[in-house]
Amino acid sequence: MVFRKLPGVSASGMGLRLSQKFVFLLFLSGLVTLCFGALFFLPDSVRLKRIFLSKTDTQPVTVGSGSENDAREHLKRPKEQEHGPRGMTPAKGETNSSKLKSLSRKPPVSHEATEERLAGGKAQEDLTLPRSRTDPSGSEKATTPDRGANSDTFSYQKFKSCLLKAPLGRDNGKPSDPKTNERREKVKEMMKFAWDNYKRYAWGKNELRPLTRNGHIGNMFGGLRGASIIDSLDTLYVMGLMEEYNDAKEWVQTSLDLNSNGEASLFEVNIRYVGGLLSAYYLTGEELFKSKALELGEKLLPAFNTPTGIPRGVINLGSGTSWSWGWASAGSSILAEFGTLHLEFVHLSELSNNAIYKEKVMNIRKLLNKIEKPHGLYPNFLSPVSGNWVQHHVSIGGLGDSFYEYLIKSFLMSDKTDDDAKKMYYGALEAIEANLVQKSAGGLTYLAEWRGGILDHKMGHLACFSGGMIGIGADDGAPEKRQHYLDLAAEITHTCHESYTRSATKLGPEAFRFDAGAEATATRLSDRYYILRPEVIESYMYMWRLTHDPKYREWGWEAVEALEQHCRAESGFSGIRDVYTTTVSHDNMQQSFFLSETLKYLYLLFSDDDLLPLEDWVFNTEAHPLPIVRKNCLQDEATQDKTVSE
């Protein structure tokens, strides 16, 4: 290239000037690059990133603000728009689906989010699992998260050898009594009918709408699909519906995509998807289910990245960003949500040989043991930032329920070695008896709710699981109280049965009251619905196993007849809007927990006790059976194997 000489300027002068400009521009560009890069490393860089990144790249820490009344409108086990297992009270209005009402995810950042940023340290959220860790000398080691001292992988054969009985019993639990077996076969037919219609009209969707014959996806699972498939895997297998089970397994293999980027309920994804996959693995030994469970479990870990380690209720499965439900008071976390992770996370650590999962849930325990409990009770709302209770509302139904369930089940699942869980459970039960257990004018025992010392004489359908819970914990209480606990379990189960018998359909309402002359009946229109819930039948099953009193099987059969008469539609099963009228109005939703819980518990009720025996199995809150962890046996087996190999 030839440079044209400028008049009056020498070649050497022009070259000097050009080199000075070049150096200046180079310095300027470096300075700009340094400044903009530094913005992303400042303590509050999330705000700055929002300026440059798209709106979907970041999420607010919490979903607006709300009162406890808002929570009651949106909470747990679907009600008319989305419902689910226990932990929450459903929304009012519309049709049901998964469990929590559809929520606006992007209101202004709450006061708690600001408080967290000021806290520093853990407040700056780490949204991904660490890919390296630093040793004491400061050097980084490129590793996956610490897997503990024992590098041996989980052996399915070792696990099976540590079971006391075959999971499916001598003859798949078939009862010798012809009448009982006939009833069991009827429940199996109901499962096949529900499954066939789901497969025909809603395959791959989360739930079936039986009246309109289409599928429902909902917004509870962060873009995950096939909730009814995952929830049904173990039920199909236990019932011997092998063709249907194989179809479900093939779908998991070919179509279950865990790389979603949606906003999911930590609680629901854990109990349904993680729990369902874990259970399917332990029953069948299929590595597919194990790998999917571990992959999904890892995606849930960023929800624990809070100043206290108490996880938030909502997580984006793609980015790892988490925040609190908008209706939860002051951005709090819900007792029944963060308290219903222990069983599944212990098994994730067992299968992965990675202690991080168990450490996360044990940290929750440590915090709960440290903070003061009003009258020994555990309120439903806890701040994940401060670690303090937000409101003094206590319920064994929605918002609180499965926290207590997982305490006693953690003790049982540990082969009765988890003394901390045992102490917490019996301490909580003592406080519940002292403050919440009531006797109605008609002699019915019920569990009231507690609001800062004032009792609300209402019991929710969700709280009816407590009969079974108190029953399975009776034997391990103080010797002088064991019969008392079994009697209390029977009394509560009787009360819940009464809530069924006092309706026109012989199905129970969402909530029933014991005031103003009411006895186990719903006094509000908004409490009259039934959405195929399992809790009452769950207690029947446990009480049958514990006492073998034939009334529990009779009560279960009453429920079967009522489901057939009032909830069976042409193309599946549907909840109903009013249990007090025989002219039923269906809600057009076949909940996935109907397949996982209601029908499974009925099938077990009419089976011999050696089908999924309680000596070996503990059911999660979605009725997915998880095995008791016998550490001594597993370690002995591992030692023997090592000796043989040497």
XYZ file of C-alpha atoms in Angstrom:
646
model
C 0.000 0.000 0.000
C 1.297 3.542 -0.854
C 0.658 6.361 1.610
C -0.036 9.723 -0.029
C 2.338 12.362 1.384
C 0.508 15.280 3.035
C 1.711 18.797 2.213
C 3.991 20.286 4.852
C 4.294 17.074 6.834
C 7.374 14.918 6.747
C 7.111 11.173 6.511
C 8.786 10.706 9.890
C 6.439 13.208 11.622
C 3.353 11.569 10.141
C 4.513 8.134 11.293
C 5.101 9.381 14.847
C 1.644 10.925 15.037
C -0.043 7.750 13.761
C 1.779 5.588 16.297
C 0.707 7.911 19.153
C -2.936 7.711 18.069
C -2.707 3.958 17.795
C -1.294 3.638 21.336
C -3.975 5.983 22.705
C -6.798 4.049 21.037
C -5.351 0.770 22.255
C -5.196 2.099 25.824
C -8.756 3.473 25.618
C -10.207 0.199 24.323
C -8.428 -1.739 27.069
C -9.781 0.601 29.725
C -13.374 0.229 28.443
C -13.051 -3.551 28.333
C -11.693 -3.621 31.887
C -14.483 -1.420 33.252
C -17.307 -3.376 31.636
C -15.796 -6.678 32.689
C -15.445 -5.488 36.275
C -19.153 -4.731 36.454
C -19.916 -8.423 36.395
C -17.740 -9.157 39.398
C -19.128 -6.547 41.754
C -21.047 -7.904 44.797
C -24.392 -6.792 43.396
C -23.677 -7.776 39.821
C -27.094 -9.352 39.310
C -28.681 -5.930 38.930
C -26.066 -4.856 36.390
C -26.408 -8.041 34.425
C -30.095 -7.298 34.002
C -29.104 -4.211 32.027
C -27.218 -6.276 29.479
C -28.861 -9.703 29.561
C -32.303 -10.625 28.301
C -35.233 -10.599 30.708
C -35.391 -14.376 30.845
C -31.773 -14.740 31.882
C -32.412 -13.651 35.455
C -35.313 -14.109 37.825
C -36.402 -12.129 40.859
C -35.606 -13.731 44.165
C -39.201 -13.791 45.322
C -42.587 -13.553 43.724
C -44.057 -10.395 45.079
C -45.581 -10.340 48.516
C -48.605 -11.954 49.974
C -50.483 -12.823 53.090
C -51.293 -16.133 54.649
C -54.768 -15.824 53.169
C -53.171 -15.750 49.724
C -51.244 -18.876 50.627
C -54.397 -20.691 51.549
C -55.834 -19.812 48.160
C -52.924 -21.285 46.241
C -51.473 -23.997 48.365
C -50.992 -27.652 48.128
C -52.702 -30.619 46.714
C -54.452 -29.050 43.943
C -57.816 -27.813 44.547
C -59.533 -26.408 41.669
C -56.683 -25.409 39.507
C -53.712 -27.282 40.655
C -53.385 -29.639 43.518
C -51.045 -32.211 44.865
C -49.990 -34.355 47.804
C -49.787 -32.837 51.123
C -48.337 -29.606 52.326
C -50.799 -27.116 51.051
C -54.372 -26.064 50.739
C -55.579 -25.717 47.151
C -56.881 -22.779 45.270
C -60.508 -21.861 44.956
C -62.269 -21.777 41.635
C -61.527 -23.348 38.191
C -60.437 -26.864 37.455
C -57.721 -28.795 39.208
C -54.373 -29.964 38.078
C -51.122 -30.278 39.878
C -51.105 -28.524 43.195
C -50.423 -24.884 43.321
C -52.429 -22.184 41.641
C -50.844 -20.504 38.693
C -48.680 -17.675 39.984
C -47.203 -14.523 38.531
C -43.453 -15.047 38.646
C -42.070 -11.606 37.920
C -43.223 -8.906 40.326
C -40.802 -6.546 42.033
C -38.008 -7.965 44.143
C -39.144 -8.254 47.756
C -37.722 -6.697 50.912
C -36.162 -10.073 51.732
C -34.222 -10.053 48.498
C -32.729 -6.680 49.454
C -31.971 -7.957 52.939
C -30.194 -10.930 51.441
C -27.960 -8.785 49.243
C -26.964 -6.740 52.265
C -26.108 -9.921 54.146
C -23.194 -10.639 51.820
C -21.423 -13.974 51.837
C -23.956 -16.602 50.928
C -26.326 -13.958 49.679
C -24.476 -13.897 46.391
C -26.054 -17.033 44.967
C -24.040 -19.768 43.368
C -26.449 -21.226 40.874
C -24.511 -24.275 39.770
C -22.813 -27.238 41.361
C -19.114 -26.541 41.906
C -16.937 -28.107 39.239
C -13.823 -27.677 41.361
C -12.945 -27.189 44.971
C -10.024 -25.573 46.697
C -7.832 -27.468 49.119
C -6.396 -25.852 52.269
C -3.291 -24.762 50.409
C -5.398 -22.720 48.031
C -4.892 -24.795 44.896
C -7.915 -25.895 42.917
C -8.685 -29.525 42.205
C -10.800 -30.192 39.156
C -13.326 -32.618 40.583
C -16.997 -33.255 40.816
C -18.520 -32.668 44.268
C -16.878 -34.652 47.039
C -18.162 -38.197 47.061
C -16.842 -39.106 50.465
C -14.199 -41.508 51.600
C -15.813 -44.633 50.165
C -15.550 -44.594 46.380
C -17.475 -47.844 45.903
C -20.540 -47.487 43.710
C -23.985 -48.552 44.858
C -24.626 -52.262 44.326
C -28.214 -53.214 43.585
C -27.499 -56.842 44.451
C -26.109 -55.853 47.862
C -29.215 -53.788 48.459
C -31.541 -56.688 47.580
C -29.678 -59.051 49.874
C -30.294 -56.675 52.786
C -34.086 -56.781 52.410
C -35.827 -58.970 54.975
C -38.514 -60.085 52.522
C -39.132 -60.150 48.785
C -40.663 -56.771 47.788
C -43.652 -58.361 46.063
C -44.211 -61.092 48.631
C -44.758 -64.807 48.110
C -47.540 -64.480 45.546
C -47.557 -60.783 44.725
C -49.550 -60.192 47.893
C -52.571 -62.129 46.660
C -54.976 -62.633 49.589
C -56.329 -66.114 50.273
C -59.842 -64.807 50.925
C -61.788 -64.805 47.596
C -63.884 -61.745 48.507
C -60.827 -59.682 49.405
C -59.065 -60.800 46.228
C -62.098 -59.814 44.161
C -61.966 -56.353 45.672
C -58.245 -56.124 44.975
C -58.848 -57.071 41.343
C -61.457 -54.310 41.120
C -58.889 -51.745 42.245
C -56.478 -53.103 39.631
C -59.179 -52.675 36.969
C -59.659 -49.057 38.096
C -55.937 -48.436 37.665
C -55.920 -49.963 34.192
C -58.977 -47.899 33.206
C -57.366 -44.670 34.471
C -54.040 -45.501 32.782
C -55.545 -46.560 29.435
C -57.479 -43.308 29.140
C -54.443 -41.265 30.115
C -52.426 -43.056 27.448
C -55.127 -42.624 24.826
C -55.922 -38.946 25.377
C -53.044 -37.343 27.312
C -49.893 -39.407 26.691
C -46.787 -37.466 27.672
C -48.777 -34.661 29.297
C -48.819 -34.342 33.069
C -52.434 -35.243 33.732
C -55.625 -36.298 31.959
C -58.743 -34.181 31.595
C -61.282 -37.019 31.309
C -64.354 -34.997 30.332
C -62.735 -33.060 27.481
C -60.408 -35.986 26.655
C -57.192 -34.067 26.452
C -54.020 -33.566 28.445
C -53.040 -30.960 30.986
C -49.494 -29.687 31.516
C -49.783 -27.042 34.248
C -46.980 -24.897 35.611
C -45.846 -26.834 38.661
C -43.082 -28.936 37.151
C -40.829 -26.444 35.399
C -41.483 -27.731 31.907
C -41.145 -31.392 32.863
C -43.698 -33.694 31.273
C -45.225 -37.070 32.029
C -46.042 -36.596 35.737
C -48.734 -39.292 35.531
C -46.240 -41.663 33.925
C -43.570 -41.178 36.599
C -46.152 -41.317 39.384
C -47.560 -44.585 37.967
C -44.344 -46.562 37.418
C -44.289 -48.316 40.790
C -48.084 -48.741 40.952
C -48.148 -50.494 37.577
C -45.218 -52.687 38.548
C -46.659 -53.664 41.933
C -50.046 -54.475 40.379
C -48.417 -56.676 37.758
C -49.583 -54.515 34.837
C -46.353 -55.253 33.000
C -47.368 -54.187 29.494
C -48.378 -50.800 30.851
C -45.234 -50.611 32.990
C -43.042 -51.334 29.957
C -44.781 -48.585 27.981
C -44.065 -46.195 30.845
C -40.424 -47.290 31.048
C -39.987 -46.807 27.296
C -41.384 -43.280 27.561
C -38.893 -42.467 30.332
C -36.073 -43.789 28.151
C -37.056 -41.980 24.965
C -39.053 -38.920 26.003
C -38.328 -37.769 29.560
C -36.364 -34.584 28.961
C -34.863 -33.116 32.115
C -33.247 -30.193 30.282
C -36.166 -27.875 30.872
C -35.857 -24.180 31.608
C -39.076 -23.595 33.501
C -40.148 -22.613 36.981
C -40.820 -25.647 39.147
C -42.025 -26.385 42.651
C -39.060 -27.888 44.479
C -41.463 -29.871 46.637
C -43.573 -31.295 43.806
C -40.669 -32.227 41.573
C -38.986 -33.946 44.508
C -41.904 -36.046 45.756
C -43.325 -36.958 42.342
C -40.413 -37.144 39.908
C -37.407 -37.862 42.138
C -39.471 -40.073 44.445
C -41.122 -41.909 41.554
C -37.829 -42.573 39.776
C -36.087 -43.717 42.966
C -38.915 -46.096 43.790
C -38.959 -47.531 40.262
C -35.218 -48.155 40.474
C -35.320 -49.894 43.843
C -38.194 -52.144 42.746
C -36.824 -53.073 39.319
C -33.059 -52.483 39.311
C -33.340 -50.563 36.029
C -30.309 -48.236 35.865
C -32.315 -45.877 33.657
C -34.432 -44.779 36.614
C -31.410 -44.314 38.867
C -29.548 -42.125 36.369
C -32.614 -39.960 35.730
C -33.214 -39.509 39.468
C -29.607 -38.441 40.057
C -29.640 -36.076 37.085
C -32.796 -34.399 38.335
C -31.635 -34.340 41.952
C -28.558 -32.359 40.954
C -30.768 -29.738 39.306
C -32.561 -29.135 42.622
C -29.451 -28.322 44.665
C -29.207 -24.584 43.794
C -32.502 -23.993 45.661
C -30.495 -24.442 48.891
C -28.154 -21.530 48.097
C -29.619 -19.159 50.673
C -28.044 -17.485 53.717
C -29.534 -20.171 55.995
C -29.497 -23.181 53.687
C -33.297 -23.338 53.879
C -34.342 -23.828 50.244
C -36.785 -21.574 48.458
C -39.978 -23.040 47.086
C -39.562 -22.325 43.369
C -36.577 -23.141 41.178
C -35.773 -22.677 37.512
C -34.486 -26.106 36.541
C -32.402 -24.639 33.731
C -30.670 -21.666 35.325
C -30.805 -22.778 38.960
C -32.311 -19.467 40.055
C -34.697 -19.884 42.986
C -37.243 -17.680 44.715
C -40.164 -17.857 47.136
C -43.824 -18.243 46.329
C -45.555 -14.888 45.887
C -48.257 -15.683 48.419
C -45.797 -16.836 51.091
C -45.568 -14.264 53.878
C -42.495 -11.999 53.540
C -40.803 -14.283 51.033
C -40.807 -17.210 53.436
C -40.307 -20.904 52.775
C -43.040 -23.397 53.671
C -42.557 -25.986 56.431
C -44.230 -28.787 54.485
C -42.035 -28.050 51.462
C -38.521 -27.734 52.882
C -39.428 -30.383 55.471
C -40.386 -32.954 52.821
C -37.038 -33.606 51.166
C -35.234 -35.833 53.635
C -36.239 -39.302 52.440
C -35.449 -38.676 48.794
C -32.219 -36.758 49.418
C -30.841 -39.463 51.719
C -31.385 -41.968 48.922
C -29.785 -39.649 46.371
C -26.669 -39.677 48.558
C -26.858 -43.464 48.871
C -27.063 -43.997 45.123
C -24.537 -41.339 44.089
C -22.147 -41.878 47.003
C -22.231 -38.099 47.205
C -22.846 -36.737 50.698
C -24.023 -33.331 49.473
C -27.694 -34.311 49.295
C -27.848 -35.617 52.839
C -25.824 -32.644 54.086
C -28.390 -30.241 52.633
C -31.320 -31.803 54.477
C -29.366 -32.330 57.692
C -28.570 -28.609 57.678
C -32.330 -27.928 57.725
C -32.597 -30.123 60.813
C -29.786 -28.260 62.557
C -31.465 -24.902 62.016
C -34.857 -26.152 63.223
C -33.286 -27.599 66.351
C -31.542 -24.300 67.069
C -34.469 -21.888 66.824
C -37.194 -21.476 69.413
C -40.498 -23.273 68.848
C -43.631 -21.598 70.297
C -45.070 -24.118 72.776
C -42.917 -26.750 71.080
C -44.831 -26.261 67.810
C -43.416 -25.679 64.321
C -45.074 -22.743 62.513
C -45.691 -23.032 58.780
C -43.603 -20.093 57.506
C -39.835 -19.652 57.911
C -37.559 -16.991 56.421
C -34.756 -18.524 54.313
C -32.766 -15.330 54.901
C -32.992 -14.805 58.667
C -33.904 -18.331 59.734
C -36.757 -16.995 61.894
C -40.437 -17.901 61.901
C -42.539 -15.438 59.931
C -45.992 -16.261 61.286
C -47.234 -18.370 64.171
C -49.726 -20.447 62.209
C -49.479 -24.184 62.913
C -51.304 -26.851 60.936
C -51.043 -30.622 60.632
C -52.939 -30.195 57.367
C -51.958 -27.931 54.484
C -48.615 -26.089 54.841
C -47.324 -28.291 57.671
C -48.416 -31.917 57.257
C -45.644 -33.867 55.547
C -42.912 -32.244 57.665
C -44.115 -34.329 60.617
C -44.613 -37.376 58.407
C -41.000 -37.206 57.230
C -39.663 -37.004 60.794
C -41.031 -40.399 61.842
C -40.360 -41.892 58.410
C -36.749 -40.663 58.484
C -36.321 -42.507 61.760
C -37.886 -45.681 60.363
C -35.985 -45.460 57.061
C -32.681 -45.179 58.943
C -33.338 -48.629 60.434
C -34.215 -46.734 63.612
C -30.756 -45.221 64.003
C -31.672 -41.560 63.328
C -32.150 -40.542 66.952
C -32.398 -36.857 66.027
C -35.456 -37.496 63.856
C -36.986 -39.633 66.598
C -36.515 -36.931 69.217
C -37.939 -34.226 66.940
C -40.974 -36.339 66.012
C -42.018 -37.352 69.509
C -41.328 -33.846 70.786
C -43.580 -32.412 68.075
C -46.253 -35.047 68.749
C -46.267 -34.127 72.436
C -46.782 -30.454 71.532
C -49.529 -31.381 69.047
C -51.365 -33.366 71.724
C -51.051 -30.550 74.224
C -52.195 -27.784 71.870
C -54.071 -29.131 68.838
C -55.805 -32.429 69.650
C -59.441 -31.738 70.506
C -62.604 -33.707 71.289
C -65.877 -32.568 69.714
C -69.220 -32.395 71.510
C -70.134 -35.615 69.734
C -66.999 -37.395 70.930
C -64.909 -37.150 67.734
C -61.150 -36.614 68.085
C -59.710 -34.065 65.636
C -56.679 -31.874 65.022
C -57.440 -28.151 65.143
C -55.244 -25.446 63.643
C -53.342 -22.969 65.840
C -53.000 -19.272 65.036
C -50.841 -17.524 67.586
C -52.558 -19.294 70.457
C -56.093 -19.170 69.051
C -57.604 -22.460 67.843
C -59.451 -22.777 64.552
C -61.684 -25.837 64.921
C -61.225 -27.039 61.387
C -59.547 -30.174 60.063
C -58.478 -30.555 56.443
C -58.599 -33.723 54.362
C -54.825 -33.393 54.106
C -54.547 -33.794 57.890
C -56.234 -37.200 57.694
C -52.872 -38.803 56.858
C -52.026 -38.302 60.542
C -53.960 -41.377 61.652
C -51.542 -43.555 59.707
C -48.538 -41.464 60.756
C -49.281 -41.731 64.469
C -50.005 -45.428 64.004
C -46.679 -46.353 62.398
C -44.841 -44.377 65.091
C -46.692 -45.950 68.031
C -44.290 -48.838 68.666
C -41.236 -46.633 69.043
C -42.721 -44.162 71.498
C -42.271 -44.360 75.252
C -43.447 -47.828 76.390
C -46.234 -46.400 78.548
C -47.594 -44.382 75.586
C -47.532 -46.984 72.820
C -51.124 -48.130 73.242
C -52.207 -44.528 73.717
C -50.671 -43.559 70.366
C -52.335 -46.484 68.604
C -55.679 -45.496 70.151
C -55.173 -41.880 69.101
C -54.393 -43.008 65.536
C -57.592 -45.072 65.471
C -59.671 -42.172 66.810
C -58.393 -39.721 64.186
C -58.934 -42.273 61.399
C -62.488 -42.803 62.674
C -63.140 -39.050 62.565
C -61.927 -38.866 58.967
C -64.186 -41.802 58.061
C -67.069 -39.884 59.630
C -66.351 -36.948 57.295
C -67.002 -39.386 54.424
C -70.131 -41.027 55.807
C -71.812 -37.666 56.523
C -71.803 -36.642 52.859
C -74.313 -37.665 50.197
C -71.591 -39.167 48.017
C -69.748 -40.971 50.859
C -66.622 -39.040 49.861
C -64.974 -36.513 52.149
C -64.805 -32.730 51.707
C -61.593 -30.738 51.439
C -62.078 -29.449 54.998
C -64.599 -30.058 57.763
C -65.393 -28.183 60.940
C -66.334 -28.721 64.573
C -67.996 -25.462 65.576
C -71.420 -23.831 65.404
C -73.006 -27.249 65.761
C -70.982 -28.785 62.925
C -69.517 -32.270 63.393
C -67.023 -33.377 60.722
C -68.880 -31.528 57.959
C -67.917 -28.700 55.614
C -69.757 -25.509 56.488
C -68.338 -23.429 53.644
C -69.126 -23.897 49.969
C -65.454 -23.532 49.138
C -64.602 -26.632 51.224
C -67.090 -29.072 49.695
C -64.983 -30.456 46.839
C -63.124 -33.779 46.567
C -60.209 -34.134 44.168
C -59.445 -37.868 44.399
C -57.320 -37.342 47.493
C -55.674 -40.363 49.195
C -55.084 -39.338 52.829
C -58.091 -41.052 54.420
C -57.485 -44.271 52.473
C -53.799 -44.039 53.375
C -54.697 -44.162 57.072
C -57.054 -47.117 56.427
C -54.165 -49.032 54.874
C -51.758 -48.366 57.736
C -54.354 -49.112 60.411
C -55.221 -52.397 58.682
C -51.552 -53.401 58.640
C -51.141 -52.456 62.308
C -54.361 -53.934 63.750
C -55.970 -56.214 61.120
C -59.320 -54.832 62.222
C -61.660 -55.762 59.312
C -63.492 -52.435 59.535
C -60.625 -50.717 57.724
C -61.055 -52.941 54.676
C -64.806 -52.332 54.784
C -64.239 -48.575 54.940
C -61.856 -48.871 52.004
C -64.442 -50.734 49.977
C -67.001 -48.005 50.735
C -64.531 -45.549 49.182
C -64.102 -47.764 46.103
C -67.869 -47.883 45.560
C -68.146 -44.102 45.994
C -65.283 -43.457 43.541
C -66.913 -45.753 40.996
C -70.330 -44.177 41.367
C -69.429 -40.510 41.516
C -65.911 -39.996 40.121
C -65.708 -42.469 37.253
C -66.394 -40.750 33.943
C -66.488 -42.208 30.463
C -62.782 -41.545 29.885
C -61.133 -41.604 33.294
C -61.676 -40.506 36.890
C -62.501 -36.951 37.908
C -62.794 -35.019 41.140
C -66.177 -33.577 42.080
C -67.102 -30.072 43.185
C -69.607 -30.886 45.938
C -69.626 -34.082 47.989
C -72.968 -33.154 49.547
C -75.022 -33.599 46.393
C -75.492 -36.756 44.338
C -75.995 -34.687 41.200
C -72.276 -34.434 40.759
C -70.333 -31.770 38.919
C -66.958 -33.114 37.783
C -63.856 -30.921 37.851
C -62.374 -32.573 34.730
C -59.036 -33.570 36.272
C -57.523 -37.009 36.881
C -54.783 -36.129 39.322
C -51.479 -37.957 38.963
C -51.544 -38.677 42.718
C -54.761 -40.668 42.205
C -52.639 -43.192 40.292
C -49.675 -42.971 42.630
C -51.417 -42.864 46.002
C -55.165 -43.421 46.124
C -55.251 -46.571 43.982
C -51.954 -47.928 45.352
C -53.098 -47.612 48.966
C -56.415 -49.296 48.093
C -54.577 -52.138 46.356
C -52.289 -52.612 49.375
C -55.299 -52.496 51.711
C -56.740 -55.563 49.963
C -53.374 -57.345 49.654
C -51.420 -59.480 52.086
C -48.966 -57.637 54.293
C -45.944 -59.107 52.498
C -46.561 -56.909 49.455
C -44.179 -54.001 50.094
C -43.788 -55.018 53.756
C -43.350 -52.195 56.245
C -40.311 -54.008 57.675
C -38.442 -53.064 54.484
C -40.199 -50.069 52.946
C -41.214 -46.523 53.834
C -43.598 -44.597 51.582
C -42.788 -41.026 50.646
C -45.587 -38.484 50.734
C -46.545 -39.388 47.142
C -46.765 -43.100 48.150
C -43.537 -44.022 46.370
C -41.943 -46.863 48.378
C -38.326 -46.277 49.404
C -36.272 -48.964 51.145
C -35.027 -48.860 54.715
C -31.293 -48.100 54.679
C -29.506 -50.864 56.586
C -26.014 -49.437 56.803
C -24.570 -52.303 58.805
C -25.812 -54.863 56.320
C -24.613 -52.922 53.291
C -21.204 -52.361 54.856
C -20.915 -56.021 55.851
C -21.783 -57.070 52.317
C -19.228 -54.642 50.915
C -16.553 -55.989 53.276
C -17.319 -59.569 52.296
C -17.170 -58.711 48.599
C -13.828 -56.985 49.094
C -12.442 -59.988 51.001
C -13.558 -62.373 48.258
C -12.016 -60.225 45.543
C -8.703 -60.128 47.411
